[in-house]
Amino acid sequence: MSTAPILSSVPVDAAVPRHVAIIMDGNGRWAKARHLPRVAGHKAGVEAVRRVTRAARAMGVEALTLYAFSSENWRRPEDEVGALMGLLRLFIRSDLAELVEENVRLRVIGDYRRFAPDLVALVDDAMAKTAHNSGPILVIALNYGSQAELVAATRRLAARAAAGEIDAAAITADDIEAELDTAALPPLDLVIRSSGEQRLSNFLLWQAAYAELLFVDTLWPDFTADTLAEAIAAFGQRQRRYGGL
């Protein structure tokens, strides 16, 4: 696996967010503009994942969460879903050694166990092999939907309250956060969406309550280390008041 050096323009002087999440959008439009099949856009998108994950590590981002497959993506054509699953298999098999070598912890959020058994086993093995790494965290959202995540967390808290383990009237925001898929991750600082669309699409709705949102026109396959550096520089110019003055 080639590990080309990150461009010299990547380091930025602005404050670096601890946790960045990216809605990777635009693969299909990238392919259409080039008169290519949609799967070609997804393949190019995987290369963008490699570039951006390496750049994020170089810039000191502690956690990078990538929206790879939403719970709504099952509505896409069966052959496209199959191609996405194949690319996920390829990414894990080809990049796992680099994640281990770079001390990256891999974490998956979402109901990925709905996938084929061999893919589930591959994901479980990858997480197990990086579990003791102490460096940056790469989070992949697979079959993830924020509303479903919140419903599941609410049900678990309700069950505990019904069993007398906790007082329902005393449930706090911290209790809810502890039940989310993202528990123990750094607070979400920055959400980036590529391709010019300006919505969260059921992604990290609770976690994004005070995150900075940045929508860029760049299609995901064209997203580079420099694009990420520009986004982080823009983040560094924001004033985060959290409701205060």
XYZ file of N, CA and C in Angstrom, residues 82 85-90 92-93 112-126:
72
model
N -24.251 -3.964 -3.427
C -23.259 -5.031 -3.470
C -21.866 -4.505 -3.769
N -20.449 -2.872 -0.650
C -19.982 -3.877 0.304
C -18.629 -4.446 -0.145
N -18.479 -4.658 -1.451
C -17.217 -5.158 -1.965
C -16.077 -4.186 -1.738
N -16.350 -2.904 -1.916
C -15.319 -1.891 -1.680
C -14.946 -1.809 -0.202
N -15.930 -2.008 0.675
C -15.643 -2.012 2.106
C -14.737 -3.186 2.458
N -15.034 -4.355 1.896
C -14.165 -5.518 2.117
C -12.739 -5.213 1.651
N -12.635 -4.640 0.456
C -11.321 -4.345 -0.105
C -10.570 -3.341 0.757
N -10.850 -2.734 3.998
C -10.396 -3.333 5.258
C -9.196 -4.239 5.010
N -9.287 -5.080 3.992
C -8.207 -6.032 3.727
C -6.922 -5.332 3.310
N -24.028 -2.682 11.854
C -23.315 -3.344 10.770
C -23.536 -4.848 10.740
N -24.102 -5.410 11.790
C -24.326 -6.854 11.822
C -25.448 -7.299 10.882
N -26.081 -6.350 10.247
C -27.053 -6.698 9.216
C -26.352 -7.105 7.910
N -25.070 -6.811 7.813
C -24.327 -7.144 6.604
C -24.085 -8.653 6.512
N -23.513 -9.084 5.408
C -23.208 -10.498 5.201
C -22.255 -10.991 6.292
N -22.394 -12.256 6.731
C -21.567 -12.774 7.825
C -20.066 -12.614 7.609
N -19.597 -12.788 6.378
C -18.148 -12.665 6.148
C -17.682 -11.237 6.343
N -18.526 -10.269 5.977
C -18.167 -8.861 6.157
C -18.207 -8.487 7.630
N -19.192 -9.004 8.352
C -19.265 -8.762 9.795
C -18.014 -9.303 10.479
N -17.603 -10.509 10.090
C -16.403 -11.111 10.676
C -15.167 -10.283 10.353
N -15.103 -9.747 9.141
C -13.972 -8.927 8.730
C -13.902 -7.642 9.558
N -15.063 -7.014 9.771
C -15.118 -5.793 10.579
C -14.721 -6.090 12.025
N -15.269 -7.163 12.584
C -14.949 -7.533 13.968
C -13.453 -7.793 14.131
N -12.866 -8.492 13.164
C -11.437 -8.809 13.228
C -10.603 -7.538 13.158
N -10.994 -6.612 12.278
C -10.250 -5.358 12.146
C -10.305 -4.543 13.425
